[in-house]
Amino acid sequence: MGNLMTRELIRLSKSSIGNEEINAVTRVLEKEYLGMGEEVQQFENALSRFFGREAVCVVNGTAALQLALEAAGIGQGDEVLVQSLTYVASFQAITAAGATPIACEISQQTLTIDLNDAKAKLTPKVKAIMPVHYGGGVGDLSEIYSFAKENKLRVIEDAAHAFGSIYNLEKVGGIGDIACFSFDGIKNITSGEGGCIVTNDQNILRKVKDLRLLGVERDTEKRYSGLRSWEFDVKEQGWRCHMSNIMAAIGIEQLKKIEKISSIRQKIAKKYDSILGSVSGVRLLENDYSYVVPHIYVVMLEDASKRKKIREKLECIGIQTGIHYQPNHKLSYFYNETNKHLPVTDDIYSRLISLPLHLDIQEDDIEYICEELIRVLNE
Ligand SMILES: *Cc1c(COP(=O)(O)O)cnc(C)c1O
C-alpha cells in the first residue's frame, strides 16, 4: 500500500459503466432507431416513478436549466439570483434564456447560496432564484422557498450535483418548483450526456417538451408512438435539445443502480470526513452524508497559499485533484459593476481543493489520499 511504483493514477472523477449499460446500448444500436423514441420514454417513466412526479429528458443539464427558465417565461430584462461559485453552466443557461445572472455569495458551511446576500440583491427585475445544490447538499432550501414565495419568484433548482440526495425526508427534485438534473459522464448517474427537468407544473412540462424539439407542437407524443410530425405549427423559438435512445438506454440502467451508487458515494465521503474531520489546516463541508449523495468531495484549506503546492505534490504521486469552481463573476463574460464584489466567494475559492470521488475509489485509496494530503499540509 502507498507504493508509488505499483499504484495507479487515482482519478478525480470517472464514469462507472457495467455490462448492463453496454448491452443496453448494443440493443439500441441493433434496433437501428437511435433518435428519440421508446427508450427515452422509458427513461422518463422510470425517472417519474423515482421522483413521484413527471420528468422530461433533454440533451444535457445546461439545456435543462435553459429550457426550464424559458418555459417559466424568464428572459430579456429579467434577473436571476444565483451563487457565483458554480459551474459556468448555471450562468450560461441564464444568459442563453436572455436573462441576467445576479451573482450571490455563499454560506461558509455548505457553499450553497447565501440567502441574506440574495435578499440584499433583490430588485423588481428579479424573477427567479437558482439555488445550486453544491456537492449534493441543498443548504437552507426551505428558507429559499419561503423567500421565493414572499417575493413571487420562481425557483429553478440546479440539482446537477444532487441526484439521489434527500432533504427533509424527501428526494431532491421530488418536491419544490422546478428541479434540473445533469446526467453527464461524471455526475451521480450518467446517460453519457443528458439532463432532465422535474416539476408538477403541467404548463412547464408541456412547454419544455415542445422547446426541446425545435418548438414543434406536440412532437413528443408523435415520436413516442413511433411517428413523425409532417404537418405542424411552430409559435416560438425552440431548440434541438432532445435526448437520444442511446443516451436513455445508459440512463435507464444507471437509474436501476441508484441505491448502490448512492451508498458507495456516501460511504466514500463519510470515510473522508472521519479521517479529515480532526485534521488541523483543513475545513470540511457541513453535509450529512446519510442524506446527501455527494457529486464532489471538497476540502477548504486554512492556508490558501499552500494550495498550488499541495495540488502539484499530490499530482506528482498520482492523486488527481480539482477546484470546483472558478467563481463566475471573475469571468470576462459575466464580470460587471454589480457582480464584482464577492469577498466571501473569492476567499473560499482560493482555499478549495476537490479530492477523488468515484465508484472505483477503495477504502485504502482514501486512507492513502488523506495520509498524503496531511503529509504535504505539514511540510
Ligand atoms: C454538470 C453541471 C451542470 C450542467 O450539466 P451538463 O449536463 O454538463 O450540461 C449545471 N450545473 C452544475 C453545477 C453542474 O455541475
Coordinates of C-alpha atoms and ligand atoms in Angstrom, one line a residue:
M1 CA 0.0 0.0 0.0
G2 CA 1.2 3.5 -0.7
N3 CA 3.8 2.2 -3.1
L4 CA 4.4 4.8 -5.8
M5 CA 5.7 2.2 -8.3
T6 CA 2.7 0.0 -8.2
R7 CA -0.1 2.5 -7.5
E8 CA -2.2 3.5 -10.5
L9 CA -3.2 7.1 -11.0
I10 CA -6.2 7.9 -8.8
R11 CA -8.5 9.9 -11.0
L12 CA -10.5 12.8 -9.6
S13 CA -13.7 11.5 -11.2
K14 CA -14.8 9.0 -13.8
S15 CA -17.8 7.2 -15.2
S16 CA -18.6 3.7 -14.0
I17 CA -20.1 1.6 -16.7
G18 CA -21.1 -2.1 -16.4
N19 CA -22.2 -4.8 -18.9
E20 CA -25.8 -3.7 -18.3
E21 CA -25.2 -0.3 -19.9
I22 CA -23.1 -1.8 -22.7
N23 CA -25.7 -4.4 -23.5
A24 CA -28.5 -1.8 -23.4
V25 CA -26.7 0.4 -25.8
T26 CA -25.9 -2.5 -28.1
R27 CA -29.7 -3.3 -28.2
V28 CA -30.5 0.2 -29.3
L29 CA -27.8 0.1 -32.0
E30 CA -29.1 -3.2 -33.2
K31 CA -32.7 -1.9 -33.4
E32 CA -31.3 1.0 -35.6
Y33 CA -33.6 3.6 -34.0
L34 CA -31.1 5.9 -32.4
G35 CA -33.2 9.1 -32.1
M36 CA -35.8 10.0 -29.5
G37 CA -38.3 7.2 -29.1
E38 CA -39.1 4.2 -26.9
E39 CA -36.0 4.3 -24.6
V40 CA -36.3 8.0 -23.9
Q41 CA -40.0 7.5 -23.0
Q42 CA -39.0 4.6 -20.7
F43 CA -36.2 6.6 -19.0
E44 CA -38.7 9.4 -18.4
N45 CA -41.2 7.0 -17.0
A46 CA -38.6 5.5 -14.7
L47 CA -37.4 9.0 -13.5
S48 CA -41.1 10.0 -12.9
R49 CA -41.6 6.9 -10.7
F50 CA -38.3 7.7 -8.9
F51 CA -39.3 11.3 -8.2
G52 CA -43.0 10.7 -7.8
R53 CA -43.8 13.4 -10.4
E54 CA -43.2 14.0 -14.0
A55 CA -39.7 14.3 -15.6
V56 CA -38.8 15.4 -19.1
C57 CA -35.4 14.5 -20.6
V58 CA -33.1 16.7 -22.6
V59 CA -29.7 16.6 -24.1
N60 CA -27.8 17.9 -21.1
G61 CA -28.1 19.6 -17.7
T62 CA -27.4 23.1 -19.1
A63 CA -30.3 22.7 -21.6
A64 CA -32.5 21.6 -18.7
L65 CA -31.8 24.8 -16.9
Q66 CA -32.2 27.0 -20.0
L67 CA -35.4 25.4 -21.1
A68 CA -36.9 25.5 -17.6
L69 CA -36.2 29.2 -17.4
E70 CA -37.7 29.8 -20.8
A71 CA -40.7 27.7 -20.1
A72 CA -41.2 29.8 -16.9
G73 CA -41.3 32.9 -19.1
I74 CA -38.0 34.2 -17.8
G75 CA -35.9 36.1 -20.4
Q76 CA -34.9 39.5 -21.6
G77 CA -34.9 42.1 -18.9
D78 CA -35.3 39.6 -16.1
E79 CA -32.8 38.9 -13.4
V80 CA -32.0 35.5 -11.7
L81 CA -30.3 35.2 -8.3
V82 CA -27.5 32.5 -8.4
Q83 CA -24.4 31.9 -6.5
S84 CA -21.2 32.8 -8.2
L85 CA -19.4 29.6 -7.1
T86 CA -20.9 27.2 -9.5
Y87 CA -20.1 25.6 -12.8
V88 CA -20.3 28.1 -15.7
A89 CA -23.3 26.0 -17.0
S90 CA -25.6 27.7 -14.4
F91 CA -24.7 31.2 -15.6
Q92 CA -24.6 30.3 -19.3
A93 CA -28.1 28.8 -19.1
I94 CA -29.4 32.1 -17.6
T95 CA -27.9 34.2 -20.3
A96 CA -28.9 31.7 -23.0
A97 CA -32.5 32.3 -21.9
G98 CA -31.9 36.0 -22.3
A99 CA -31.9 36.9 -18.6
T100 CA -29.2 38.3 -16.4
P101 CA -27.5 36.3 -13.6
I102 CA -27.1 38.2 -10.3
A103 CA -24.0 36.7 -8.7
C104 CA -24.5 36.0 -5.0
E105 CA -22.3 34.9 -2.1
I106 CA -22.3 31.5 -0.5
S107 CA -22.7 30.2 3.0
Q108 CA -19.3 29.2 4.6
Q109 CA -20.8 25.9 5.8
T110 CA -22.3 24.4 2.7
L111 CA -21.1 26.6 -0.1
T112 CA -24.7 27.0 -1.2
I113 CA -26.3 30.4 -1.9
D114 CA -26.2 32.9 1.0
L115 CA -29.8 33.8 1.3
N116 CA -29.0 37.1 3.1
D117 CA -26.9 38.2 0.2
A118 CA -29.6 37.1 -2.2
K119 CA -32.2 39.1 -0.2
A120 CA -29.9 42.2 -0.4
K121 CA -29.7 41.8 -4.2
L122 CA -33.5 41.5 -4.8
T123 CA -34.8 44.1 -7.3
P124 CA -38.1 44.4 -9.1
K125 CA -36.4 42.8 -12.1
V126 CA -35.6 39.5 -10.2
K127 CA -38.0 36.9 -11.4
A128 CA -36.3 33.7 -10.2
I129 CA -33.7 32.2 -7.8
M130 CA -31.5 29.3 -8.9
P131 CA -30.2 27.5 -5.9
V132 CA -27.2 25.3 -6.8
H133 CA -27.0 22.2 -4.7
Y134 CA -23.3 22.4 -4.4
G135 CA -21.7 19.0 -3.8
G136 CA -25.2 17.4 -3.4
G137 CA -26.2 19.5 -0.4
V138 CA -29.1 21.9 -0.6
G139 CA -28.4 24.4 2.2
D140 CA -31.4 26.2 3.6
L141 CA -33.7 25.1 0.8
S142 CA -36.9 25.6 2.8
E143 CA -35.9 29.2 3.7
I144 CA -35.1 29.8 0.0
Y145 CA -38.7 28.6 -0.8
S146 CA -40.2 31.0 1.8
F147 CA -38.2 33.9 0.4
A148 CA -39.3 32.9 -3.1
K149 CA -42.9 32.7 -2.1
E150 CA -42.9 36.1 -0.3
N151 CA -41.5 37.7 -3.4
K152 CA -43.3 35.7 -6.1
L153 CA -40.1 34.2 -7.6
R154 CA -39.8 31.0 -9.5
V155 CA -37.3 28.5 -8.0
I156 CA -35.2 26.7 -10.6
E157 CA -33.0 24.3 -8.7
D158 CA -29.7 23.5 -10.3
A159 CA -29.7 20.0 -8.9
A160 CA -26.9 18.8 -11.2
H161 CA -24.9 17.6 -8.1
A162 CA -27.7 16.2 -6.1
F163 CA -29.3 13.2 -7.9
G164 CA -30.3 10.9 -5.1
S165 CA -29.9 13.4 -2.2
I166 CA -32.6 13.5 0.5
Y167 CA -33.8 16.8 2.2
N168 CA -36.3 16.8 5.0
L169 CA -37.0 13.2 4.2
E170 CA -38.0 13.9 0.6
K171 CA -36.0 13.3 -2.6
V172 CA -34.4 16.4 -4.0
G173 CA -36.4 17.1 -7.1
G174 CA -39.4 15.3 -5.6
I175 CA -40.8 18.5 -4.1
G176 CA -40.5 22.2 -4.9
D177 CA -41.0 24.2 -8.0
I178 CA -38.6 23.1 -10.8
A179 CA -35.5 20.9 -10.4
C180 CA -32.9 20.3 -13.2
F181 CA -30.5 17.4 -13.2
S182 CA -27.5 16.5 -15.3
F183 CA -26.5 13.0 -16.4
D184 CA -23.1 14.0 -17.8
G185 CA -20.4 11.3 -17.6
I186 CA -19.2 12.0 -14.1
K187 CA -22.5 13.0 -12.3
N188 CA -24.1 10.8 -9.7
I189 CA -25.9 8.9 -12.5
T190 CA -25.0 9.3 -16.2
S191 CA -26.5 8.8 -19.6
G192 CA -23.3 9.8 -21.3
E193 CA -24.7 13.3 -21.8
G194 CA -28.1 14.2 -20.7
G195 CA -30.3 16.0 -18.3
C196 CA -33.9 16.3 -17.0
I197 CA -36.4 18.7 -15.7
V198 CA -38.7 17.6 -12.9
T199 CA -41.8 19.6 -11.8
N200 CA -45.5 19.3 -11.0
D201 CA -46.2 22.4 -13.2
Q202 CA -48.1 21.0 -16.3
N203 CA -47.5 24.2 -18.2
I204 CA -43.7 23.9 -17.8
L205 CA -43.8 20.3 -18.7
R206 CA -45.7 20.9 -21.9
K207 CA -43.6 23.8 -22.9
V208 CA -40.3 22.1 -22.3
K209 CA -41.5 19.1 -24.4
D210 CA -42.0 21.5 -27.3
L211 CA -38.9 23.6 -26.8
R212 CA -36.6 20.6 -26.9
L213 CA -37.9 19.7 -30.3
L214 CA -37.5 23.0 -32.2
G215 CA -40.8 24.3 -30.9
V216 CA -42.7 21.7 -33.0
E217 CA -46.0 21.4 -31.1
R218 CA -46.8 18.0 -29.6
D219 CA -43.9 16.3 -31.5
T220 CA -43.1 14.3 -28.3
E221 CA -46.3 12.3 -28.4
K222 CA -45.8 11.5 -32.1
R223 CA -42.3 10.3 -31.5
Y224 CA -43.3 8.1 -28.6
S225 CA -45.8 6.4 -30.8
G226 CA -43.2 5.8 -33.5
L227 CA -44.5 8.6 -35.7
R228 CA -43.2 11.9 -37.0
S229 CA -44.9 15.3 -37.4
W230 CA -45.2 16.2 -41.0
E231 CA -47.7 19.0 -40.7
F232 CA -47.3 21.2 -37.6
D233 CA -47.2 24.7 -36.3
V234 CA -44.3 26.5 -34.5
K235 CA -45.2 29.5 -32.4
E236 CA -41.9 30.3 -30.6
Q237 CA -38.2 29.9 -30.7
G238 CA -37.3 26.2 -29.9
W239 CA -34.0 24.3 -29.7
R240 CA -32.6 21.0 -30.8
C241 CA -32.3 19.6 -27.2
H242 CA -34.0 16.2 -27.1
M243 CA -32.3 13.1 -25.8
S244 CA -31.4 10.1 -28.0
N245 CA -32.3 6.5 -27.3
I246 CA -28.6 5.6 -27.0
M247 CA -28.3 8.0 -24.0
A248 CA -31.6 7.0 -22.5
A249 CA -30.5 3.3 -22.6
I250 CA -27.5 4.1 -20.5
G251 CA -29.6 6.2 -18.1
I252 CA -32.2 3.5 -17.6
E253 CA -29.5 1.0 -16.4
Q254 CA -27.8 3.6 -14.2
L255 CA -31.0 4.5 -12.5
K256 CA -31.6 0.9 -11.7
K257 CA -28.4 1.0 -9.7
I258 CA -29.1 4.3 -7.9
E259 CA -29.2 2.8 -4.4
K260 CA -25.9 1.0 -4.8
I261 CA -24.3 4.1 -6.4
S262 CA -25.6 6.4 -3.6
S263 CA -24.4 4.2 -0.8
I264 CA -20.9 3.9 -2.3
R265 CA -20.6 7.7 -2.8
Q266 CA -21.9 8.3 0.7
K267 CA -19.5 5.8 2.2
I268 CA -16.5 7.5 0.5
A269 CA -17.5 10.9 1.7
K270 CA -18.1 9.6 5.3
K271 CA -14.7 8.0 5.3
Y272 CA -13.0 11.2 4.1
D273 CA -15.0 13.1 6.8
S274 CA -13.9 10.7 9.5
I275 CA -10.2 11.0 8.7
L276 CA -10.0 14.7 7.8
G277 CA -12.5 15.9 10.5
S278 CA -9.9 16.2 13.1
V279 CA -7.0 17.4 10.9
S280 CA -5.9 21.0 11.5
G281 CA -5.4 23.0 8.4
V282 CA -8.5 21.9 6.6
R283 CA -12.1 22.6 7.0
L284 CA -14.9 20.4 5.6
L285 CA -18.4 21.0 4.2
E286 CA -21.1 20.5 6.8
N287 CA -23.0 17.9 4.9
D288 CA -24.7 14.8 6.5
Y289 CA -23.8 12.0 4.1
S290 CA -26.5 9.8 5.4
Y291 CA -28.8 12.1 3.3
V292 CA -26.6 13.9 0.9
V293 CA -25.3 11.9 -2.1
P294 CA -22.1 13.7 -3.0
H295 CA -21.0 14.6 -6.5
I296 CA -17.7 16.0 -5.3
Y297 CA -15.7 15.9 -2.1
V298 CA -14.3 19.3 -1.2
V299 CA -11.9 20.5 1.5
M300 CA -11.1 24.1 2.3
L301 CA -7.5 24.9 3.3
E302 CA -6.9 27.2 6.2
D303 CA -3.8 28.5 4.4
A304 CA -4.8 29.3 0.8
S305 CA -1.2 29.9 -0.2
K306 CA -0.5 26.2 0.2
R307 CA -3.0 25.1 -2.5
K308 CA -0.8 25.2 -5.5
K309 CA 2.0 23.3 -3.9
I310 CA -0.4 20.7 -2.4
R311 CA -2.1 20.1 -5.7
E312 CA 1.2 19.7 -7.5
K313 CA 2.7 17.3 -5.0
L314 CA -0.4 15.2 -5.0
E315 CA -0.5 15.1 -8.8
C316 CA 3.2 14.0 -8.7
I317 CA 2.3 10.9 -6.7
G318 CA -0.7 10.1 -8.9
I319 CA -3.5 11.7 -7.0
Q320 CA -5.6 14.0 -9.2
T321 CA -7.4 16.9 -7.5
G322 CA -9.7 19.6 -8.8
I323 CA -11.1 23.1 -8.0
H324 CA -14.9 23.5 -8.0
Y325 CA -15.2 26.2 -9.3
Q326 CA -13.7 29.4 -10.5
P327 CA -16.4 32.0 -9.5
N328 CA -18.4 33.2 -12.5
H329 CA -18.2 36.8 -11.5
K330 CA -14.4 36.6 -12.4
L331 CA -15.1 35.5 -16.0
S332 CA -15.0 38.2 -18.6
Y333 CA -18.4 37.5 -19.9
F334 CA -20.1 37.8 -16.5
Y335 CA -17.9 40.4 -14.8
N336 CA -19.5 43.8 -14.2
E337 CA -20.0 46.5 -11.6
T338 CA -22.9 44.8 -9.9
N339 CA -21.3 41.4 -9.8
K340 CA -17.8 42.2 -8.9
H341 CA -17.7 42.5 -5.1
L342 CA -18.0 39.0 -3.6
P343 CA -15.3 38.8 -0.9
V344 CA -16.5 35.6 0.8
T345 CA -16.7 33.7 -2.5
D346 CA -13.2 35.0 -3.5
D347 CA -11.8 33.9 -0.2
I348 CA -13.3 30.5 -0.2
Y349 CA -12.5 29.9 -3.8
S350 CA -8.8 30.4 -3.0
R351 CA -8.9 27.6 -0.4
L352 CA -10.8 24.9 -2.3
I353 CA -9.5 21.5 -3.3
S354 CA -11.6 18.6 -4.5
L355 CA -10.4 15.1 -3.7
P356 CA -11.0 12.0 -5.8
L357 CA -14.6 10.7 -5.7
H358 CA -16.0 8.0 -7.9
L359 CA -17.3 4.5 -7.6
D360 CA -13.9 2.7 -8.0
I361 CA -12.3 4.5 -5.1
Q362 CA -11.4 2.0 -2.5
E363 CA -11.1 2.4 1.3
D364 CA -7.3 2.1 1.1
D365 CA -7.2 4.8 -1.6
I366 CA -9.0 7.2 0.7
E367 CA -6.5 6.4 3.5
Y368 CA -3.6 6.9 1.1
I369 CA -5.0 10.2 -0.2
C370 CA -5.6 11.5 3.3
E371 CA -2.2 10.4 4.5
E372 CA -0.5 12.2 1.6
L373 CA -2.7 15.3 2.0
I374 CA -1.8 15.5 5.7
R375 CA 1.9 15.0 5.0
V376 CA 2.0 17.7 2.3
L377 CA 0.0 20.0 4.6
N378 CA 2.6 19.7 7.3
E379 CA 5.6 20.2 5.1
Ligands
LIG1 C1 -22.8 19.5 -14.6 C2 -23.4 20.8 -14.1 C3 -24.4 21.4 -14.9 C4 -24.7 21.1 -16.3 O1 -24.8 19.9 -16.7 P1 -24.4 19.4 -18.2 O2 -25.1 18.1 -18.3 O3 -22.9 19.2 -18.1 O4 -24.8 20.4 -19.2 C5 -25.0 22.5 -14.3 N1 -24.7 23.0 -13.1 C6 -23.8 22.4 -12.4 C7 -23.5 22.9 -11.0 C8 -23.1 21.3 -12.9 O5 -22.1 20.7 -12.1

